[in-house]
Amino acid sequence: MRTSIATVCISGTLEDKMLACARAGFDGIEIFEQDLLVSPLSPEEIRARAARLGLTLDLYQPFRDFEGVEEEVLRENLRRAEAKFRLMNRLGIDTMLLCSNVATATIDDDALAAVQLRRLGDLAQSYGVRIAYEALAWGRFVNTYGRSWEIVREADHPAVGLCLDSFHILSRGDDPAGIEQIPAAKIFFVQLADAPVLSMDILSWSRHYRVFPGEGGFDLVAFMEHLVRSGYDGPVSLEIFNDVFRQSDVERTAVDGLRSLLWLQDRAATGLKGETHPMQLRAMPDVRPPAGLDYAEIRTGEPESAARMLAQLGFEFCGQHRRKPVQLWAQGDVRVVLNGQRADGAAPAISGLGFQVEDPDGAVERAIQLKASPVARHHTADEQELRGVGAPDGTEVFFAPTSQRPAWMEEFGAGTHYPGGQGPNALVTRIDHVNLAQPWQSFDEAVLFYESVLRLETRPATEVPSPMGLVRSQVMRTGDGSVRLALNIVPHGLEAAPSGPGSYPEHIAFHTTDILAVARRAVAAGMHFLQVPQNYYEDLAARYPLDPATLATLQELNLLYERDGEGEFLHFYTETIGNLFLEVVERRHGYEGYGAQNAPVRLAAQFERNRLRRR
Amino acid sequence: MRTSIATVCISGTLEDKMLACARAGFDGIEIFEQDLLVSPLSPEEIRARAARLGLTLDLYQPFRDFEGVEEEVLRENLRRAEAKFRLMNRLGIDTMLLCSNVATATIDDDALAAVQLRRLGDLAQSYGVRIAYEALAWGRFVNTYGRSWEIVREADHPAVGLCLDSFHILSRGDDPAGIEQIPAAKIFFVQLADAPVLSMDILSWSRHYRVFPGEGGFDLVAFMEHLVRSGYDGPVSLEIFNDVFRQSDVERTAVDGLRSLLWLQDRAATGLKGETHPMQLRAMPDVRPPAGLDYAEIRTGEPESAARMLAQLGFEFCGQHRRKPVQLWAQGDVRVVLNGQRADGAAPAISGLGFQVEDPDGAVERAIQLKASPVARHHTADEQELRGVGAPDGTEVFFAPTSQRPAWMEEFGAGTHYPGGQGPNALVTRIDHVNLAQPWQSFDEAVLFYESVLRLETRPATEVPSPMGLVRSQVMRTGDGSVRLALNIVPHGLEAAPSGPGSYPEHIAFHTTDILAVARRAVAAGMHFLQVPQNYYEDLAARYPLDPATLATLQELNLLYERDGEGEFLHFYTETIGNLFLEVVERRHGYEGYGAQNAPVRLAAQFERNRLRRR
């Protein structure tokens, strides 16, 4: 599949954009007119630069408001078009996008539109270029791909074909299956965009909220499968209007975009297995979602405070790494690595996660094909090689074989014991979820990363009020819930904070089947809990018919409580050290949430504490 | 009028919010349940603190999903309500907001809802509190104020009345005139919110985009007039859910909120002049919109570069201030003050604007009543006292009498001449507009400031693509166009930049009736123009049927061109110095825009130049 991207998707000057697209690995680009107009580069210079970078120039766009008009307007439109055809000749671009008329169309007549497109086709042909006609979802008369296809068929001109754009089709709820019926030779160009499911006017939705495939709510895989079945094998291009992407680092956004097309190819290749079509889809190593977390890693220049907290929660010290200042802590099969390799005494933060996968090498290979950056971890010949990649939020993602006693543990702790298995003191049974802070610039990128690299599924997002703004929380998890990540978009006020107190803290949540025992043990060990206000418990009493003894126990242990149908959720938070705190949760009767109603209590308490520390 | 505000409008902890509301000057507040739940303060402590701050606690909210349910659910709801009534007694709050049922209502029967509200009224009465029933725009069955009033009337209970919320009424396009027909004694509470005109689902619109009155597109003045005519004289409260306000400085947002109510009172008092009603509306000094700009002030530690640019545009030096390192430059009656009182050699930036008003003292008094901060400007006994206030974006707004030769000019330039009047070289005839950068946190505040303090009108906003993101541009102007400000929201990537190169630049645009002469004179004087790419002119030729000679002249002089119907706009930009550049515009045949199609050319060129300087 030939990959392409419209220059409007990303930030910077046209030069920046071309360079970033080439570096990311796109085959070609669409020149968005605005980017050319403001560029000091001449068309010839742009053409030469693209050639040097190995990029094809696949489309010139957009040309607007052509058809469905009176003869006088049409003549002026042909004059406009001819100027652009000359420009395209200089650029060496052979296809122009024509959007269905939104502003000047006065005649609602497909036959007339076809005749006018035919005249445009004649003119285009004389310049050796062709017209890809696209139905905008808000076109004045033509706003479905079915109708644009009728007009193109009626025009019956070799230089007039279709452009299909997934946004315009899927945003209207149109069925893309009809694409299979369109002769591939008449599909001149294809643009892909995903979008979050929003209920707003389509124009605003399209102009501000589009995202790369896999980052929104559209079924782009099915769309792609219909497209491949049509026989189309031209460029598949991204056309994303997104307010955030326009402000983000251009190289990074370009990589994010290419990743979306690689992911989509892989998904479609899987869906179309056994079928043969002209378009060659590149598949990647097939991996299954992770079976669980091998370990979580906390990096800190002062490991003592994190170690104390782990001990209070019942974790045992299992030894120091034989070469490095790295400690292993475990409870049953739940492992936490405390990495002290930070010279600057930096505050604790979650730095890495080990995911248990069937085929670690395949998983790494897939991640690297998806343009993830490998993480180099030094190891000696007799040490386990752990391979991983960096996630967009900076978390290191490692792939480990599924094992109750991973081989890397051998590198830890001669002279110490490892509790192993489910001893009577092992009340924590697994890492329930990990909450990771996401800068607003890279949130969509992170969703696609975790979806494509780890095969996690996206759940509906929630918004949690905090004293410094709404926190958007997006859960990504395996279908079976064995791995759950909660991605939190950090409010603007905290985004630029250094990693000292004041940044948005991340946390690891441990699951237990006896939270009261874990909490009591922690109290006995002198743990500092996040304090829950009395007002919360009074509201709890109003909200749920809880018996007074239960309520008293919850309050005594600073436990939070939430109910969802039959399900019950009990949890508590530790104090925050650096940018890290820990949570212990108990899920009863199939509760599947994360205590969203209680999160504001935590955020308010953490806000107050941060402020006190800053003073 | 008693002013109130819901704590959910602003950021911080409950303590922060109460303090900020008291300092801003609100009479009371609504306690939003979430803020209480997460607070370590007990209800008694909150009550005592409010009393100390001089704030009344006007409402407890929200209570949800009560009516239209089966008996079993109702009994549970009454139990929930009773707990809240006890809490309200401890807080000393006598009114609870009840939202129409959105989630649990199963019975669409107004008579039943009335009976159930009556039962709630009985319970409320036994605690000495009362219920203000509000129709949410997305209520399951009850979603108009007309229907909520029918139910309240049917309930016929002294402890059951209405809460009216302007958002829920106006967002649905409901006519608020019917409010006048509701007996004032049955209106227990009133909440006001404005909102930008958006086409999206009402719930998202309400939860994220509400703004203070005067900052959006609703006619809150008419709403207020209907309310006053009803005879209501209880608290008028702000209930604004806004993602930005939640992240902004709490004290500043509280002042912004109070300003909106002061402005609204003033407008309603004007509209209801001569009528008498129970509600006392506080009017402010009545001022007319400014007649023009007396001067624009540029502050810079290195005045030479700005002075050179002004000279190249035909301005003449009219002398130094007798005491201060401040220069006056003029062309005809267009005056620019170059203020060198910056010790640090800071880059040039627009620091102040003098507005010509009929009654400067009244205008200052009005601004101060609107909670603007006075700007102190040192002056001696024999110098003109200029009085002004600070705008939210930091610009100093001064009020000066309308005069062709203002008295303050006498303080400048013994020994120099002042050109005065329209000499043959005075090609610049007025300041056409001033473009001011706005941080995203204070944009809505700025709109209300310029509307309430200067009586400027808001025009529809536009969005302009730039290499660092979309720039939102909001024009505010007098009806006659004699004063025009363009407020630009700065993209995130540039917001934190220091005032050196890299910040979003501001500009002053001068109007002329002969831009070719101004440009030629500037060329002859060695002016550095912002360079316009060749591609732009080629597109211009495609876009408009311009004759080749005109096109050649435009290109020769780096002029930009835009057409709107018969109207034509020609303009050019200077290079940027510090955070400032200048523009010269010519409006032909009634053109009323600002060359929005050309702004991307400027933004791209400035982006590239900034990058080069940063290297």
Short mmCIF file of N, CA and C in Angstrom, two decimals, chain B residues 199-297:
data_model
loop_
_atom_site.label_atom_id
_atom_site.label_comp_id
_atom_site.label_asym_id
_atom_site.label_seq_id
_atom_site.Cartn_x
_atom_site.Cartn_y
_atom_site.Cartn_z
N SER B 199 -23.18 24.52 17.56
CA SER B 199 -24.13 23.51 17.14
C SER B 199 -23.59 22.16 17.60
N MET B 200 -23.99 21.77 18.80
CA MET B 200 -23.54 20.49 19.35
C MET B 200 -24.57 20.01 20.34
N ASP B 201 -24.38 18.81 20.86
CA ASP B 201 -25.37 18.32 21.81
C ASP B 201 -25.39 19.23 23.03
N ILE B 202 -26.60 19.47 23.54
CA ILE B 202 -26.76 20.50 24.59
C ILE B 202 -25.97 20.14 25.84
N LEU B 203 -25.89 18.86 26.18
CA LEU B 203 -25.19 18.47 27.41
C LEU B 203 -23.72 18.86 27.36
N SER B 204 -23.03 18.53 26.27
CA SER B 204 -21.61 18.90 26.16
C SER B 204 -21.44 20.42 26.13
N TRP B 205 -22.32 21.06 25.41
CA TRP B 205 -22.30 22.53 25.32
C TRP B 205 -22.40 23.13 26.73
N SER B 206 -23.32 22.58 27.49
CA SER B 206 -23.57 23.10 28.84
C SER B 206 -22.42 22.82 29.80
N ARG B 207 -21.82 21.65 29.68
CA ARG B 207 -20.84 21.21 30.67
C ARG B 207 -19.44 21.78 30.43
N HIS B 208 -19.20 22.27 29.23
CA HIS B 208 -17.82 22.67 28.90
C HIS B 208 -17.69 24.11 28.40
N TYR B 209 -18.76 24.66 27.82
CA TYR B 209 -18.59 25.89 27.05
C TYR B 209 -19.33 27.10 27.62
N ARG B 210 -20.05 26.94 28.72
CA ARG B 210 -20.74 28.11 29.28
C ARG B 210 -19.72 29.21 29.57
N VAL B 211 -20.16 30.43 29.47
CA VAL B 211 -19.32 31.57 29.83
C VAL B 211 -20.16 32.56 30.64
N PHE B 212 -19.49 33.55 31.19
CA PHE B 212 -20.21 34.55 31.98
C PHE B 212 -21.05 35.43 31.05
N PRO B 213 -22.15 35.98 31.57
CA PRO B 213 -23.00 36.85 30.75
C PRO B 213 -22.18 37.94 30.06
N GLY B 214 -22.47 38.14 28.79
CA GLY B 214 -21.73 39.13 28.00
C GLY B 214 -20.57 38.54 27.24
N GLU B 215 -20.22 37.29 27.55
CA GLU B 215 -19.08 36.66 26.88
C GLU B 215 -19.51 35.69 25.78
N GLY B 216 -20.81 35.50 25.65
CA GLY B 216 -21.29 34.52 24.66
C GLY B 216 -22.30 35.14 23.71
N GLY B 217 -23.18 34.29 23.18
CA GLY B 217 -24.08 34.76 22.15
C GLY B 217 -25.55 34.86 22.57
N PHE B 218 -25.85 34.58 23.84
CA PHE B 218 -27.25 34.66 24.29
C PHE B 218 -27.62 36.11 24.62
N ASP B 219 -28.91 36.41 24.51
CA ASP B 219 -29.37 37.75 24.88
C ASP B 219 -29.74 37.75 26.36
N LEU B 220 -28.73 37.88 27.21
CA LEU B 220 -28.95 37.84 28.65
C LEU B 220 -29.63 39.11 29.15
N VAL B 221 -29.45 40.20 28.42
CA VAL B 221 -30.07 41.46 28.85
C VAL B 221 -31.60 41.32 28.77
N ALA B 222 -32.07 40.80 27.67
CA ALA B 222 -33.52 40.60 27.54
C ALA B 222 -34.01 39.60 28.60
N PHE B 223 -33.24 38.55 28.83
CA PHE B 223 -33.61 37.56 29.85
C PHE B 223 -33.77 38.26 31.19
N MET B 224 -32.79 39.08 31.51
CA MET B 224 -32.78 39.78 32.80
C MET B 224 -33.98 40.71 32.91
N GLU B 225 -34.32 41.36 31.83
CA GLU B 225 -35.46 42.28 31.85
C GLU B 225 -36.76 41.53 32.12
N HIS B 226 -36.91 40.38 31.50
CA HIS B 226 -38.11 39.56 31.79
C HIS B 226 -38.13 39.17 33.26
N LEU B 227 -36.97 38.80 33.75
CA LEU B 227 -36.89 38.36 35.14
C LEU B 227 -37.28 39.50 36.08
N VAL B 228 -36.74 40.66 35.84
CA VAL B 228 -37.04 41.81 36.71
C VAL B 228 -38.53 42.13 36.64
N ARG B 229 -39.09 42.06 35.46
CA ARG B 229 -40.52 42.36 35.30
C ARG B 229 -41.40 41.35 36.02
N SER B 230 -40.88 40.15 36.26
CA SER B 230 -41.68 39.15 36.99
C SER B 230 -41.87 39.57 38.44
N GLY B 231 -41.02 40.46 38.92
CA GLY B 231 -41.09 40.87 40.32
C GLY B 231 -40.09 40.15 41.20
N TYR B 232 -39.31 39.26 40.62
CA TYR B 232 -38.29 38.52 41.39
C TYR B 232 -37.28 39.49 41.97
N ASP B 233 -36.90 39.28 43.22
CA ASP B 233 -35.80 40.10 43.73
C ASP B 233 -34.85 39.29 44.61
N GLY B 234 -34.77 38.01 44.34
CA GLY B 234 -33.82 37.16 45.07
C GLY B 234 -32.44 37.23 44.43
N PRO B 235 -31.56 36.30 44.85
CA PRO B 235 -30.20 36.31 44.31
C PRO B 235 -30.20 36.02 42.80
N VAL B 236 -29.29 36.65 42.10
CA VAL B 236 -29.04 36.31 40.70
C VAL B 236 -27.64 35.72 40.67
N SER B 237 -27.59 34.45 40.30
CA SER B 237 -26.36 33.69 40.53
C SER B 237 -25.76 33.20 39.22
N LEU B 238 -24.46 33.08 39.20
CA LEU B 238 -23.76 32.57 38.02
C LEU B 238 -23.52 31.07 38.18
N GLU B 239 -23.89 30.31 37.17
CA GLU B 239 -23.55 28.88 37.19
C GLU B 239 -22.92 28.54 35.85
N ILE B 240 -21.60 28.51 35.85
CA ILE B 240 -20.85 28.40 34.60
C ILE B 240 -19.97 27.15 34.67
N PHE B 241 -20.21 26.24 33.76
CA PHE B 241 -19.29 25.11 33.62
C PHE B 241 -18.40 25.43 32.42
N ASN B 242 -17.14 25.68 32.68
CA ASN B 242 -16.25 26.09 31.60
C ASN B 242 -14.87 25.49 31.83
N ASP B 243 -14.40 24.75 30.86
CA ASP B 243 -13.13 24.04 31.03
C ASP B 243 -11.97 24.99 31.32
N VAL B 244 -12.01 26.16 30.71
CA VAL B 244 -10.90 27.11 30.91
C VAL B 244 -11.00 27.76 32.28
N PHE B 245 -12.20 28.20 32.66
CA PHE B 245 -12.35 28.85 33.97
C PHE B 245 -11.90 27.90 35.08
N ARG B 246 -12.15 26.62 34.90
CA ARG B 246 -11.77 25.65 35.93
C ARG B 246 -10.26 25.57 36.10
N GLN B 247 -9.53 26.04 35.09
CA GLN B 247 -8.07 25.96 35.14
C GLN B 247 -7.41 27.31 35.40
N SER B 248 -8.22 28.34 35.47
CA SER B 248 -7.65 29.69 35.52
C SER B 248 -7.52 30.17 36.96
N ASP B 249 -6.82 31.26 37.10
CA ASP B 249 -6.62 31.88 38.41
C ASP B 249 -7.97 32.19 39.06
N VAL B 250 -8.15 31.71 40.29
CA VAL B 250 -9.48 31.77 40.92
C VAL B 250 -9.91 33.20 41.21
N GLU B 251 -9.00 34.04 41.66
CA GLU B 251 -9.38 35.40 42.04
C GLU B 251 -9.77 36.20 40.80
N ARG B 252 -9.00 35.99 39.76
CA ARG B 252 -9.26 36.72 38.53
C ARG B 252 -10.59 36.30 37.90
N THR B 253 -10.86 34.99 37.92
CA THR B 253 -12.11 34.51 37.34
C THR B 253 -13.31 35.01 38.15
N ALA B 254 -13.14 35.07 39.47
CA ALA B 254 -14.24 35.57 40.31
C ALA B 254 -14.54 37.02 39.97
N VAL B 255 -13.52 37.82 39.75
CA VAL B 255 -13.72 39.23 39.38
C VAL B 255 -14.42 39.31 38.02
N ASP B 256 -13.96 38.49 37.10
CA ASP B 256 -14.59 38.42 35.77
C ASP B 256 -16.08 38.12 35.91
N GLY B 257 -16.41 37.17 36.78
CA GLY B 257 -17.81 36.79 37.00
C GLY B 257 -18.62 37.95 37.57
N LEU B 258 -18.08 38.59 38.59
CA LEU B 258 -18.84 39.70 39.17
C LEU B 258 -19.02 40.82 38.15
N ARG B 259 -17.99 41.07 37.35
CA ARG B 259 -18.09 42.11 36.32
C ARG B 259 -19.27 41.81 35.39
N SER B 260 -19.46 40.54 35.08
CA SER B 260 -20.55 40.18 34.16
C SER B 260 -21.91 40.55 34.76
N LEU B 261 -22.06 40.38 36.08
CA LEU B 261 -23.34 40.72 36.71
C LEU B 261 -23.51 42.23 36.83
N LEU B 262 -22.42 42.93 37.05
CA LEU B 262 -22.50 44.39 37.13
C LEU B 262 -22.88 44.97 35.77
N TRP B 263 -22.25 44.42 34.75
CA TRP B 263 -22.56 44.86 33.39
C TRP B 263 -24.03 44.59 33.05
N LEU B 264 -24.48 43.39 33.44
CA LEU B 264 -25.84 42.98 33.11
C LEU B 264 -26.86 43.87 33.83
N GLN B 265 -26.61 44.15 35.08
CA GLN B 265 -27.49 45.05 35.83
C GLN B 265 -27.59 46.39 35.15
N ASP B 266 -26.44 46.89 34.76
CA ASP B 266 -26.39 48.20 34.12
C ASP B 266 -27.20 48.21 32.83
N ARG B 267 -27.01 47.16 32.04
CA ARG B 267 -27.74 47.09 30.77
C ARG B 267 -29.25 46.98 31.01
N ALA B 268 -29.61 46.13 31.99
CA ALA B 268 -31.03 45.94 32.27
C ALA B 268 -31.63 47.23 32.85
N ALA B 269 -30.87 47.91 33.70
CA ALA B 269 -31.37 49.16 34.29
C ALA B 269 -31.65 50.16 33.18
N THR B 270 -30.77 50.20 32.20
CA THR B 270 -30.97 51.11 31.06
C THR B 270 -32.23 50.70 30.28
N GLY B 271 -32.35 49.40 30.04
CA GLY B 271 -33.50 48.92 29.26
C GLY B 271 -34.83 49.13 29.98
N LEU B 272 -34.80 49.13 31.31
CA LEU B 272 -36.05 49.21 32.09
C LEU B 272 -36.25 50.61 32.67
N LYS B 273 -35.53 51.55 32.16
CA LYS B 273 -35.61 52.93 32.68
C LYS B 273 -37.06 53.39 32.75
N GLY B 274 -37.42 53.96 33.90
CA GLY B 274 -38.78 54.46 34.03
C GLY B 274 -39.75 53.46 34.62
N GLU B 275 -39.37 52.18 34.59
CA GLU B 275 -40.25 51.17 35.20
C GLU B 275 -39.82 50.96 36.65
N THR B 276 -40.73 50.58 37.51
CA THR B 276 -40.34 50.26 38.89
C THR B 276 -40.65 48.80 39.17
N HIS B 277 -39.72 48.16 39.80
CA HIS B 277 -39.83 46.73 40.12
C HIS B 277 -39.15 46.49 41.45
N PRO B 278 -39.48 45.39 42.09
CA PRO B 278 -38.87 45.12 43.41
C PRO B 278 -37.34 45.03 43.34
N MET B 279 -36.80 44.47 42.27
CA MET B 279 -35.35 44.31 42.24
C MET B 279 -34.68 45.66 41.96
N GLN B 280 -33.73 45.98 42.82
CA GLN B 280 -32.99 47.22 42.64
C GLN B 280 -31.79 46.94 41.75
N LEU B 281 -31.75 47.56 40.60
CA LEU B 281 -30.63 47.35 39.69
C LEU B 281 -29.65 48.52 39.82
N ARG B 282 -28.41 48.17 39.94
CA ARG B 282 -27.39 49.21 40.11
C ARG B 282 -26.88 49.64 38.74
N ALA B 283 -27.10 50.88 38.41
CA ALA B 283 -26.60 51.40 37.14
C ALA B 283 -25.24 52.03 37.35
N MET B 284 -24.50 52.13 36.27
CA MET B 284 -23.18 52.75 36.34
C MET B 284 -23.20 54.00 35.49
N PRO B 285 -22.16 54.84 35.60
CA PRO B 285 -22.11 56.01 34.74
C PRO B 285 -22.31 55.59 33.29
N ASP B 286 -23.21 56.26 32.62
CA ASP B 286 -23.52 55.90 31.24
C ASP B 286 -22.46 56.53 30.34
N VAL B 287 -21.82 55.71 29.56
CA VAL B 287 -20.81 56.27 28.65
C VAL B 287 -21.12 55.80 27.23
N ARG B 288 -20.70 56.61 26.28
CA ARG B 288 -20.85 56.22 24.88
C ARG B 288 -19.57 55.52 24.43
N PRO B 289 -19.65 54.70 23.41
CA PRO B 289 -18.43 54.07 22.90
C PRO B 289 -17.43 55.15 22.47
N PRO B 290 -16.14 54.85 22.48
CA PRO B 290 -15.15 55.86 22.13
C PRO B 290 -15.33 56.34 20.69
N ALA B 291 -14.90 57.58 20.46
CA ALA B 291 -15.02 58.18 19.13
C ALA B 291 -13.80 57.89 18.28
N GLY B 292 -12.74 57.42 18.92
CA GLY B 292 -11.52 57.14 18.17
C GLY B 292 -10.38 56.88 19.12
N LEU B 293 -9.20 56.71 18.55
CA LEU B 293 -8.01 56.50 19.38
C LEU B 293 -7.22 57.80 19.46
N ASP B 294 -6.97 58.24 20.66
CA ASP B 294 -6.18 59.44 20.89
C ASP B 294 -4.71 59.17 20.54
N TYR B 295 -4.25 58.00 20.92
CA TYR B 295 -2.87 57.61 20.63
C TYR B 295 -2.71 56.11 20.89
N ALA B 296 -1.64 55.57 20.36
CA ALA B 296 -1.22 54.21 20.74
C ALA B 296 0.18 54.34 21.33
N GLU B 297 0.45 53.55 22.35
CA GLU B 297 1.74 53.65 23.03
C GLU B 297 2.52 52.36 22.86
#
